[in-house]
mmCIF file of C-alpha atoms in Angstrom:
data_model
loop_
_atom_site.group_PDB
_atom_site.id
_atom_site.type_symbol
_atom_site.label_atom_id
_atom_site.label_comp_id
_atom_site.label_asym_id
_atom_site.label_seq_id
_atom_site.Cartn_x
_atom_site.Cartn_y
_atom_site.Cartn_z
ATOM 1 C CA MET X 1 -126.125 48.007 -112.553
ATOM 2 C CA GLU X 2 -128.920 50.488 -113.098
ATOM 3 C CA ASN X 3 -132.529 49.320 -112.905
ATOM 4 C CA LEU X 4 -134.333 49.476 -116.212
ATOM 5 C CA SER X 5 -137.610 51.401 -116.183
ATOM 6 C CA VAL X 6 -139.475 49.209 -118.620
ATOM 7 C CA LYS X 7 -142.716 47.332 -118.882
ATOM 8 C CA ARG X 8 -141.141 44.036 -117.728
ATOM 9 C CA LYS X 9 -138.071 43.379 -115.625
ATOM 10 C CA THR X 10 -135.390 41.042 -116.828
ATOM 11 C CA LYS X 11 -133.743 38.760 -114.304
ATOM 12 C CA PHE X 12 -130.041 39.475 -113.923
ATOM 13 C CA GLN X 13 -127.968 36.452 -113.007
ATOM 14 C CA LEU X 14 -124.453 37.024 -111.732
ATOM 15 C CA VAL X 15 -121.860 35.640 -114.065
ATOM 16 C CA TRP X 16 -119.813 32.996 -112.240
ATOM 17 C CA LEU X 17 -116.451 32.520 -113.869
ATOM 18 C CA ASN X 18 -113.283 30.670 -113.003
ATOM 19 C CA LYS X 19 -109.606 30.012 -113.334
ATOM 20 C CA ALA X 20 -109.193 27.060 -115.627
ATOM 21 C CA VAL X 21 -106.740 24.443 -116.734
ATOM 22 C CA LEU X 22 -105.963 23.671 -120.341
ATOM 23 C CA ARG X 23 -106.788 20.025 -120.743
ATOM 24 C CA PHE X 24 -108.909 17.245 -119.321
ATOM 25 C CA PHE X 25 -108.728 13.538 -120.117
ATOM 26 C CA MET X 26 -111.606 11.473 -121.501
ATOM 27 C CA GLN X 27 -112.536 8.279 -119.687
ATOM 28 C CA LYS X 28 -112.390 5.001 -121.632
ATOM 29 C CA LEU X 29 -112.051 6.761 -124.983
ATOM 30 C CA THR X 30 -109.709 6.634 -127.949
ATOM 31 C CA ILE X 31 -108.412 10.192 -128.386
ATOM 32 C CA ILE X 32 -106.640 11.928 -131.250
ATOM 33 C CA SER X 33 -105.345 15.363 -130.251
ATOM 34 C CA LEU X 34 -104.944 18.340 -132.564
ATOM 35 C CA PHE X 35 -103.521 21.663 -131.439
ATOM 36 C CA PHE X 36 -104.173 25.037 -133.063
ATOM 37 C CA ILE X 37 -102.780 28.393 -131.975
ATOM 38 C CA LEU X 38 -105.197 31.176 -132.861
ATOM 39 C CA SER X 39 -102.978 34.085 -131.955
ATOM 40 C CA GLY X 40 -101.230 33.844 -135.311
ATOM 41 C CA CYS X 41 -104.549 33.936 -137.168
ATOM 42 C CA PHE X 42 -105.813 36.838 -135.077
ATOM 43 C CA SER X 43 -102.746 39.006 -134.699
ATOM 44 C CA GLY X 44 -103.034 42.655 -133.726
ATOM 45 C CA PRO X 45 -105.029 44.296 -130.901
ATOM 46 C CA LEU X 46 -106.367 41.900 -128.285
ATOM 47 C CA TYR X 47 -110.024 42.411 -129.241
ATOM 48 C CA GLU X 48 -109.561 42.870 -132.971
ATOM 49 C CA SER X 49 -112.362 41.296 -135.041
ATOM 50 C CA ASN X 50 -111.952 39.753 -138.465
ATOM 51 C CA LEU X 51 -115.468 38.314 -138.636
ATOM 52 C CA SER X 52 -118.708 40.196 -139.239
ATOM 53 C CA PHE X 53 -122.339 39.305 -139.841
ATOM 54 C CA ASN X 54 -125.187 40.183 -142.112
ATOM 55 C CA ALA X 55 -128.134 40.612 -139.764
ATOM 56 C CA GLU X 56 -131.886 40.328 -140.191
ATOM 57 C CA GLU X 57 -134.339 41.274 -137.437
ATOM 58 C CA VAL X 58 -137.852 40.022 -136.718
ATOM 59 C CA VAL X 59 -139.872 41.629 -133.907
ATOM 60 C CA LEU X 60 -141.581 39.029 -131.699
ATOM 61 C CA LYS X 61 -145.127 40.359 -131.539
ATOM 62 C CA GLU X 62 -147.632 40.012 -128.714
ATOM 63 C CA ASN X 63 -150.770 39.376 -130.739
ATOM 64 C CA LEU X 64 -152.003 36.552 -128.466
ATOM 65 C CA ILE X 65 -150.388 37.065 -125.035
ATOM 66 C CA LEU X 66 -147.805 39.324 -123.379
ATOM 67 C CA ILE X 67 -144.325 37.846 -123.309
ATOM 68 C CA SER X 68 -142.314 37.262 -120.162
ATOM 69 C CA PRO X 69 -138.525 37.336 -120.550
ATOM 70 C CA PRO X 70 -137.403 34.381 -122.706
ATOM 71 C CA VAL X 71 -135.091 31.789 -121.159
ATOM 72 C CA SER X 72 -134.620 29.391 -124.107
ATOM 73 C CA PHE X 73 -135.692 28.999 -127.720
ATOM 74 C CA ALA X 74 -135.254 26.807 -130.779
ATOM 75 C CA VAL X 75 -135.695 27.314 -134.515
ATOM 76 C CA LEU X 76 -137.906 24.513 -135.827
ATOM 77 C CA SER X 77 -137.725 22.830 -139.229
ATOM 78 C CA ASP X 78 -140.375 25.156 -140.719
ATOM 79 C CA GLN X 79 -138.377 28.167 -139.433
ATOM 80 C CA SER X 80 -140.945 28.949 -136.751
ATOM 81 C CA ILE X 81 -139.509 29.951 -133.360
ATOM 82 C CA LEU X 82 -140.424 28.045 -130.187
ATOM 83 C CA VAL X 83 -139.821 30.181 -127.075
ATOM 84 C CA ILE X 84 -139.886 29.275 -123.380
ATOM 85 C CA THR X 85 -140.207 32.182 -120.933
ATOM 86 C CA GLU X 86 -139.394 32.577 -117.252
ATOM 87 C CA SER X 87 -143.155 32.427 -116.537
ATOM 88 C CA GLN X 88 -143.344 28.898 -118.025
ATOM 89 C CA GLN X 89 -144.952 30.139 -121.222
ATOM 90 C CA ILE X 90 -144.372 27.945 -124.287
ATOM 91 C CA ILE X 91 -145.033 30.098 -127.351
ATOM 92 C CA ARG X 92 -144.607 29.378 -131.043
ATOM 93 C CA PHE X 93 -143.923 32.302 -133.378
ATOM 94 C CA SER X 94 -144.218 32.292 -137.150
ATOM 95 C CA PRO X 95 -141.067 33.112 -139.175
ATOM 96 C CA ASP X 96 -142.328 36.718 -139.458
ATOM 97 C CA GLY X 97 -142.739 37.060 -135.688
ATOM 98 C CA TYR X 98 -146.455 36.529 -135.016
ATOM 99 C CA GLN X 99 -147.617 34.287 -132.203
ATOM 100 C CA VAL X 100 -149.363 31.308 -133.791
ATOM 101 C CA GLN X 101 -149.623 28.917 -130.836
ATOM 102 C CA VAL X 102 -149.525 29.002 -127.041
ATOM 103 C CA ILE X 103 -148.886 25.492 -125.742
ATOM 104 C CA ASP X 104 -150.737 24.856 -122.487
ATOM 105 C CA ASN X 105 -148.821 21.875 -121.163
ATOM 106 C CA ILE X 106 -147.768 22.895 -117.655
ATOM 107 C CA GLY X 107 -148.224 20.337 -114.895
ATOM 108 C CA GLN X 108 -146.830 17.171 -113.374
ATOM 109 C CA GLY X 109 -148.539 14.603 -115.568
ATOM 110 C CA GLU X 110 -146.513 12.146 -117.648
ATOM 111 C CA LEU X 111 -146.619 14.265 -120.825
ATOM 112 C CA GLU X 112 -146.541 17.618 -119.016
ATOM 113 C CA VAL X 113 -143.646 19.866 -118.010
ATOM 114 C CA TYR X 114 -143.638 21.614 -114.645
ATOM 115 C CA THR X 115 -140.616 23.911 -115.057
ATOM 116 C CA PRO X 116 -139.629 24.026 -118.742
ATOM 117 C CA SER X 117 -136.120 25.463 -119.022
ATOM 118 C CA LEU X 118 -134.436 24.265 -122.247
ATOM 119 C CA VAL X 119 -135.804 23.485 -125.711
ATOM 120 C CA ARG X 120 -134.034 21.900 -128.678
ATOM 121 C CA ALA X 121 -135.394 21.186 -132.153
ATOM 122 C CA TYR X 122 -135.428 17.630 -133.472
ATOM 123 C CA ASP X 123 -136.695 16.498 -136.904
ATOM 124 C CA ASP X 124 -140.129 18.148 -137.316
ATOM 125 C CA GLY X 125 -140.686 18.626 -133.592
ATOM 126 C CA PHE X 126 -138.831 19.559 -130.425
ATOM 127 C CA LEU X 127 -137.886 18.374 -126.928
ATOM 128 C CA ILE X 128 -138.263 20.347 -123.697
ATOM 129 C CA TRP X 129 -136.241 19.734 -120.533
ATOM 130 C CA CYS X 130 -138.169 20.008 -117.243
ATOM 131 C CA GLN X 131 -135.598 20.970 -114.641
ATOM 132 C CA ASP X 132 -137.630 20.144 -111.515
ATOM 133 C CA LEU X 133 -138.943 16.770 -112.666
ATOM 134 C CA LEU X 134 -135.667 15.774 -114.412
ATOM 135 C CA LYS X 135 -137.382 14.607 -117.576
ATOM 136 C CA MET X 136 -137.714 15.409 -121.281
ATOM 137 C CA VAL X 137 -140.987 15.707 -123.175
ATOM 138 C CA GLU X 138 -141.020 15.330 -126.946
ATOM 139 C CA TYR X 139 -143.516 17.260 -129.086
ATOM 140 C CA ASN X 140 -144.534 16.730 -132.697
ATOM 141 C CA SER X 141 -144.684 19.397 -135.405
ATOM 142 C CA ASN X 142 -148.142 20.491 -134.191
ATOM 143 C CA GLY X 143 -146.881 21.159 -130.680
ATOM 144 C CA GLN X 144 -148.581 18.094 -129.188
ATOM 145 C CA PRO X 145 -146.670 16.109 -126.536
ATOM 146 C CA ILE X 146 -146.079 12.561 -127.762
ATOM 147 C CA LYS X 147 -143.494 10.984 -125.457
ATOM 148 C CA ALA X 148 -141.760 11.508 -122.117
ATOM 149 C CA TYR X 149 -138.231 10.403 -121.220
ATOM 150 C CA PHE X 150 -137.319 9.648 -117.603
ATOM 151 C CA GLY X 151 -134.180 8.357 -115.893
ATOM 152 C CA PHE X 152 -131.973 11.467 -115.939
ATOM 153 C CA ASP X 153 -129.966 11.861 -112.733
ATOM 154 C CA HIS X 154 -128.428 15.338 -113.082
ATOM 155 C CA ALA X 155 -129.411 18.885 -113.893
ATOM 156 C CA ILE X 156 -128.719 19.601 -117.567
ATOM 157 C CA LYS X 157 -126.868 22.641 -118.904
ATOM 158 C CA ASP X 158 -127.319 21.782 -122.602
ATOM 159 C CA PHE X 159 -128.401 18.888 -124.784
ATOM 160 C CA GLU X 160 -128.545 17.562 -128.349
ATOM 161 C CA VAL X 161 -130.938 14.991 -129.794
ATOM 162 C CA GLU X 162 -130.666 12.373 -132.510
ATOM 163 C CA LYS X 163 -132.713 9.337 -133.499
ATOM 164 C CA ASN X 164 -131.715 6.962 -130.699
ATOM 165 C CA ALA X 165 -129.983 9.148 -128.120
ATOM 166 C CA ILE X 166 -130.044 12.382 -126.154
ATOM 167 C CA TYR X 167 -126.610 13.842 -125.359
ATOM 168 C CA THR X 168 -126.513 15.999 -122.227
ATOM 169 C CA TYR X 169 -123.951 18.367 -120.718
ATOM 170 C CA ILE X 170 -124.342 18.158 -116.933
ATOM 171 C CA SER X 171 -123.033 19.922 -113.844
ATOM 172 C CA SER X 172 -120.505 17.484 -112.464
ATOM 173 C CA LEU X 173 -118.015 17.070 -109.634
ATOM 174 C CA PRO X 174 -114.219 17.141 -110.039
ATOM 175 C CA GLY X 175 -112.946 14.042 -111.790
ATOM 176 C CA LYS X 176 -116.432 12.906 -112.799
ATOM 177 C CA PRO X 177 -117.941 12.698 -116.325
ATOM 178 C CA PHE X 178 -119.730 15.793 -117.562
ATOM 179 C CA VAL X 179 -121.393 14.394 -120.710
ATOM 180 C CA GLN X 180 -124.019 11.664 -120.548
ATOM 181 C CA VAL X 181 -125.421 9.601 -123.429
ATOM 182 C CA TYR X 182 -129.086 8.775 -122.776
ATOM 183 C CA ASP X 183 -130.558 5.840 -124.699
ATOM 184 C CA LYS X 184 -134.088 6.771 -125.835
ATOM 185 C CA ILE X 185 -135.189 3.154 -126.186
ATOM 186 C CA SER X 186 -134.072 1.798 -122.811
ATOM 187 C CA GLN X 187 -134.600 5.212 -121.150
ATOM 188 C CA LYS X 188 -131.320 4.848 -119.282
ATOM 189 C CA ILE X 189 -127.935 6.576 -119.193
ATOM 190 C CA ALA X 190 -125.950 4.326 -121.527
ATOM 191 C CA GLN X 191 -122.544 5.995 -121.334
ATOM 192 C CA SER X 192 -120.703 8.845 -119.623
ATOM 193 C CA LEU X 193 -117.885 10.865 -121.155
ATOM 194 C CA GLY X 194 -115.226 13.245 -119.987
ATOM 195 C CA ASN X 195 -113.522 14.085 -116.723
ATOM 196 C CA ALA X 196 -114.436 17.479 -115.270
ATOM 197 C CA GLU X 197 -111.488 19.634 -114.273
ATOM 198 C CA LYS X 198 -111.467 21.638 -111.053
ATOM 199 C CA GLY X 199 -111.625 24.952 -112.874
ATOM 200 C CA GLN X 200 -114.523 23.721 -114.975
ATOM 201 C CA ILE X 201 -116.586 23.202 -111.806
ATOM 202 C CA LEU X 202 -116.417 26.943 -111.173
ATOM 203 C CA THR X 203 -117.362 27.976 -114.705
ATOM 204 C CA ASN X 204 -120.229 25.509 -114.619
ATOM 205 C CA LEU X 205 -121.833 27.765 -112.014
ATOM 206 C CA ASN X 206 -122.690 30.095 -114.868
ATOM 207 C CA ALA X 207 -126.192 29.893 -116.368
ATOM 208 C CA CYS X 208 -124.432 29.209 -119.674
ATOM 209 C CA ALA X 209 -121.589 26.742 -119.357
ATOM 210 C CA GLY X 210 -120.040 24.834 -122.215
ATOM 211 C CA GLY X 211 -122.072 23.601 -125.141
ATOM 212 C CA MET X 212 -122.980 20.854 -127.568
ATOM 213 C CA ALA X 213 -123.721 20.761 -131.293
ATOM 214 C CA SER X 214 -124.309 18.049 -133.854
ATOM 215 C CA SER X 215 -123.815 17.974 -137.598
ATOM 216 C CA GLY X 216 -124.400 14.818 -139.600
ATOM 217 C CA SER X 217 -122.856 11.955 -137.657
ATOM 218 C CA SER X 218 -120.600 14.233 -135.581
ATOM 219 C CA LEU X 219 -121.230 15.355 -132.022
ATOM 220 C CA ILE X 220 -119.144 18.281 -130.754
ATOM 221 C CA PHE X 221 -118.982 19.155 -127.068
ATOM 222 C CA VAL X 222 -116.984 21.955 -125.450
ATOM 223 C CA PRO X 223 -116.246 22.433 -121.730
ATOM 224 C CA SER X 224 -116.990 25.785 -120.167
ATOM 225 C CA HIS X 225 -113.473 26.606 -119.019
ATOM 226 C CA ALA X 226 -111.343 26.253 -122.165
ATOM 227 C CA LEU X 227 -111.313 26.397 -125.960
ATOM 228 C CA GLU X 228 -111.302 22.622 -126.356
ATOM 229 C CA LEU X 229 -113.437 20.810 -128.899
ATOM 230 C CA TYR X 230 -114.273 17.134 -128.554
ATOM 231 C CA GLN X 231 -115.593 15.557 -131.732
ATOM 232 C CA ALA X 232 -117.212 12.123 -131.545
ATOM 233 C CA ASN X 233 -118.859 9.967 -134.195
ATOM 234 C CA ILE X 234 -122.323 9.080 -132.875
ATOM 235 C CA ASN X 235 -121.968 5.625 -134.426
ATOM 236 C CA ARG X 236 -118.638 5.046 -132.627
ATOM 237 C CA ILE X 237 -118.979 7.259 -129.595
ATOM 238 C CA GLU X 238 -115.805 5.861 -128.030
ATOM 239 C CA GLU X 239 -113.652 7.473 -130.759
ATOM 240 C CA VAL X 240 -113.036 11.110 -129.958
ATOM 241 C CA LYS X 241 -110.847 13.672 -131.712
ATOM 242 C CA VAL X 242 -109.724 16.573 -129.540
ATOM 243 C CA THR X 243 -108.890 20.020 -130.896
ATOM 244 C CA PHE X 244 -107.215 22.549 -128.581
ATOM 245 C CA LEU X 245 -107.506 26.240 -129.462
ATOM 246 C CA GLU X 246 -105.820 29.253 -127.915
ATOM 247 C CA HIS X 247 -106.275 33.000 -128.149
ATOM 248 C CA PRO X 248 -104.531 35.593 -125.944
ATOM 249 C CA ALA X 249 -107.860 37.172 -124.983
ATOM 250 C CA PHE X 250 -109.143 33.897 -123.539
ATOM 251 C CA LYS X 251 -107.472 33.801 -120.138
ATOM 252 C CA LYS X 252 -107.083 30.527 -118.275
ATOM 253 C CA ILE X 253 -105.533 30.170 -114.818
ATOM 254 C CA GLU X 254 -104.875 26.882 -113.041
ATOM 255 C CA PHE X 255 -107.041 26.168 -110.033
ATOM 256 C CA ASP X 256 -105.523 23.508 -107.764
ATOM 257 C CA ALA X 257 -107.724 23.735 -104.664
ATOM 258 C CA ASP X 258 -111.031 21.951 -104.059
ATOM 259 C CA PRO X 259 -113.636 24.018 -105.970
ATOM 260 C CA VAL X 260 -116.577 22.490 -104.095
ATOM 261 C CA GLU X 261 -115.032 23.440 -100.754
ATOM 262 C CA LEU X 262 -114.349 26.945 -102.028
ATOM 263 C CA ILE X 263 -117.922 27.385 -103.274
ATOM 264 C CA ASN X 264 -119.345 26.135 -99.986
ATOM 265 C CA SER X 265 -117.035 28.201 -97.796
ATOM 266 C CA ASP X 266 -116.532 31.468 -99.695
ATOM 267 C CA GLN X 267 -118.806 32.118 -102.650
ATOM 268 C CA MET X 268 -117.487 35.638 -103.147
ATOM 269 C CA LYS X 269 -113.939 34.345 -103.473
ATOM 270 C CA ALA X 270 -115.115 31.720 -105.972
ATOM 271 C CA PHE X 271 -116.903 34.476 -107.861
ATOM 272 C CA GLY X 272 -113.743 36.600 -107.766
ATOM 273 C CA TYR X 273 -111.733 33.874 -109.468
ATOM 274 C CA GLY X 274 -114.213 33.642 -112.270
ATOM 275 C CA MET X 275 -114.426 37.359 -112.960
ATOM 276 C CA GLU X 276 -110.892 37.306 -114.374
ATOM 277 C CA ASN X 277 -111.220 34.512 -116.909
ATOM 278 C CA GLY X 278 -112.748 33.318 -120.148
ATOM 279 C CA LEU X 279 -115.974 31.380 -120.486
ATOM 280 C CA VAL X 280 -117.387 29.213 -123.291
ATOM 281 C CA THR X 281 -121.178 29.604 -123.373
ATOM 282 C CA GLY X 282 -122.147 27.499 -126.395
ATOM 283 C CA ILE X 283 -121.381 25.968 -129.776
ATOM 284 C CA PHE X 284 -123.782 25.914 -132.741
ATOM 285 C CA SER X 285 -123.769 24.273 -136.156
ATOM 286 C CA ILE X 286 -124.146 26.656 -139.125
ATOM 287 C CA GLU X 287 -124.454 24.518 -142.271
ATOM 288 C CA ASP X 288 -121.137 22.618 -142.329
ATOM 289 C CA LYS X 289 -119.418 25.080 -139.971
ATOM 290 C CA PHE X 290 -119.638 25.901 -136.262
ATOM 291 C CA LEU X 291 -119.848 29.038 -134.131
ATOM 292 C CA ILE X 292 -118.519 29.138 -130.571
ATOM 293 C CA THR X 293 -119.991 31.774 -128.250
ATOM 294 C CA GLY X 294 -118.268 32.945 -125.103
ATOM 295 C CA GLU X 295 -116.925 35.736 -122.932
ATOM 296 C CA VAL X 296 -113.465 37.158 -122.235
ATOM 297 C CA GLY X 297 -112.014 40.019 -120.234
ATOM 298 C CA GLU X 298 -112.288 40.969 -116.582
ATOM 299 C CA ILE X 299 -115.383 41.841 -114.585
ATOM 300 C CA LYS X 300 -114.606 44.051 -111.590
ATOM 301 C CA LEU X 301 -116.566 44.118 -108.359
ATOM 302 C CA THR X 302 -116.897 47.685 -107.063
ATOM 303 C CA GLY X 303 -118.897 49.369 -104.347
ATOM 304 C CA ALA X 304 -121.520 50.272 -106.931
ATOM 305 C CA GLY X 305 -121.812 46.740 -108.278
ATOM 306 C CA LEU X 306 -120.243 45.012 -111.272
ATOM 307 C CA GLU X 307 -118.072 46.939 -113.715
ATOM 308 C CA THR X 308 -118.171 45.150 -117.076
ATOM 309 C CA ASN X 309 -116.423 47.671 -119.340
ATOM 310 C CA GLU X 310 -113.532 45.270 -119.983
ATOM 311 C CA ARG X 311 -115.736 42.239 -120.542
ATOM 312 C CA LYS X 312 -116.435 41.172 -124.139
ATOM 313 C CA ARG X 313 -118.646 38.602 -125.773
ATOM 314 C CA PHE X 314 -117.137 36.748 -128.703
ATOM 315 C CA LEU X 315 -118.222 34.630 -131.656
ATOM 316 C CA MET X 316 -115.629 32.311 -133.177
ATOM 317 C CA LEU X 317 -116.277 30.753 -136.588
ATOM 318 C CA LEU X 318 -114.834 27.270 -137.264
ATOM 319 C CA ASP X 319 -114.769 25.399 -140.552
ATOM 320 C CA SER X 320 -115.910 21.798 -140.963
ATOM 321 C CA GLU X 321 -112.475 20.584 -139.816
ATOM 322 C CA LEU X 322 -112.764 22.715 -136.632
ATOM 323 C CA SER X 323 -110.055 25.123 -137.735
ATOM 324 C CA ALA X 324 -110.639 28.764 -136.772
ATOM 325 C CA GLU X 325 -111.763 31.020 -139.629
ATOM 326 C CA GLY X 326 -112.715 34.230 -137.863
ATOM 327 C CA LEU X 327 -113.414 35.936 -134.564
ATOM 328 C CA SER X 328 -115.800 38.730 -133.609
ATOM 329 C CA PHE X 329 -115.944 40.696 -130.348
ATOM 330 C CA GLU X 330 -118.791 42.831 -129.021
ATOM 331 C CA ASP X 331 -119.339 44.778 -125.797
ATOM 332 C CA PHE X 332 -120.689 42.773 -122.882
ATOM 333 C CA ASP X 333 -124.291 43.655 -121.991
ATOM 334 C CA PRO X 334 -125.413 42.134 -118.647
ATOM 335 C CA ALA X 335 -129.054 42.477 -119.716
ATOM 336 C CA GLN X 336 -128.474 40.228 -122.752
ATOM 337 C CA SER X 337 -128.916 36.585 -121.778
ATOM 338 C CA CYS X 338 -126.129 34.243 -122.857
ATOM 339 C CA ARG X 339 -128.722 31.446 -123.164
ATOM 340 C CA LEU X 340 -130.693 33.014 -126.002
ATOM 341 C CA TYR X 341 -128.802 31.573 -128.980
ATOM 342 C CA ALA X 342 -129.845 28.772 -131.328
ATOM 343 C CA SER X 343 -128.879 27.367 -134.709
ATOM 344 C CA GLY X 344 -131.068 28.197 -137.696
ATOM 345 C CA ASN X 345 -129.403 26.043 -140.365
ATOM 346 C CA ASP X 346 -127.383 28.699 -142.247
ATOM 347 C CA TYR X 347 -127.450 31.370 -139.531
ATOM 348 C CA LEU X 348 -127.080 31.836 -135.787
ATOM 349 C CA GLY X 349 -130.298 33.044 -134.207
ATOM 350 C CA ARG X 350 -130.514 35.022 -131.004
ATOM 351 C CA ILE X 351 -133.204 36.898 -129.110
ATOM 352 C CA ILE X 352 -132.276 40.381 -127.944
ATOM 353 C CA GLN X 353 -134.100 43.016 -125.967
ATOM 354 C CA LYS X 354 -134.604 46.476 -127.472
ATOM 355 C CA GLU X 355 -135.780 49.431 -125.434
ATOM 356 C CA GLY X 356 -138.244 52.089 -126.540
ATOM 357 C CA GLU X 357 -139.374 55.254 -124.779
ATOM 358 C CA SER X 358 -141.721 53.491 -122.360
ATOM 359 C CA GLU X 359 -141.314 49.787 -123.033
ATOM 360 C CA PHE X 360 -139.126 47.259 -124.758
ATOM 361 C CA THR X 361 -139.636 44.570 -127.342
ATOM 362 C CA TYR X 362 -137.994 41.232 -128.007
ATOM 363 C CA VAL X 363 -136.330 40.856 -131.377
ATOM 364 C CA PHE X 364 -135.292 37.638 -133.098
ATOM 365 C CA GLU X 365 -132.006 38.364 -134.877
ATOM 366 C CA LYS X 366 -130.497 36.212 -137.616
ATOM 367 C CA LEU X 367 -126.714 36.445 -137.908
ATOM 368 C CA TYR X 368 -125.162 35.246 -141.176
ATOM 369 C CA PRO X 369 -121.360 35.049 -140.735
ATOM 370 C CA LYS X 370 -119.000 36.571 -143.283
ATOM 371 C CA LYS X 371 -115.244 36.969 -143.137
ATOM 372 C CA ASN X 372 -113.922 40.547 -143.332
#
């Protein structure tokens, strides 16, 4: 990969992928399974798209401070954009891209965050995950910290928030739950869901692995290794409906060995497995529909580095019943972070990097899905 001669360097994280199995079983849950084959809906060339987007762009300006590379963001209820950067900056942008607030809340106090890494909007405010202190801090609409939540026991890949609970997708071990339900009142893990497959352990090494989304009373969570959607009612979390999707571009290979042993003994071999297979990187609610983000195609390791010409990113649109409506493929860009996506009510927002002659800017892009 060539070095970019720009005003700021972007961290490049190797994409860890895996061979995956099709199904995993939920622990202590009532499950209804639905099975959909997408290849019939998306017939033709392997990477043929039948979904497109109307796009709007907003340049994120540097009127208050210079911006380090973003690592996470959320669209708040007033359509302002809350961005966390790799330099622990917490910056709020207006809907038209101007910096309106820099939140100075870095530290190890009860209402401070030491290493902010993930942000999610909730009601009129937002919550930030501190990865080193294993805690959440909740902020009001003015960006003031109002409450801290402790008692988390795992690193978090993704999370969703509702009135009484925080739902977290965690890095797990084989056969262990990978979704935890955190009770905000008792500040304890109240329930654990799922049973991580061996292949999923390898895809969870990716910076983006699986995803969670909520809409109304429904919580949807998706493992990183397969196109499987688990839909739970937050009022009856033990009742889960499972939807299995397939598409010929999303390659899954069974992995029967011990993934932890493989990772510890031969990281390059573990990496080699993953370079051949599909990866789910997130799911987002768009009004009453959902968009799954992910990657397909092979990454090749050569003497010069990684060859990503055959790798594609995809966006899959699902209706309110979780049936596939459309699929869009785009070329894989290693410089584009898979973490920089967030729901904006009726659109999918993402932050992209655009290069100029001597520097680059960060652009907030709104993607409004439309079927071709």
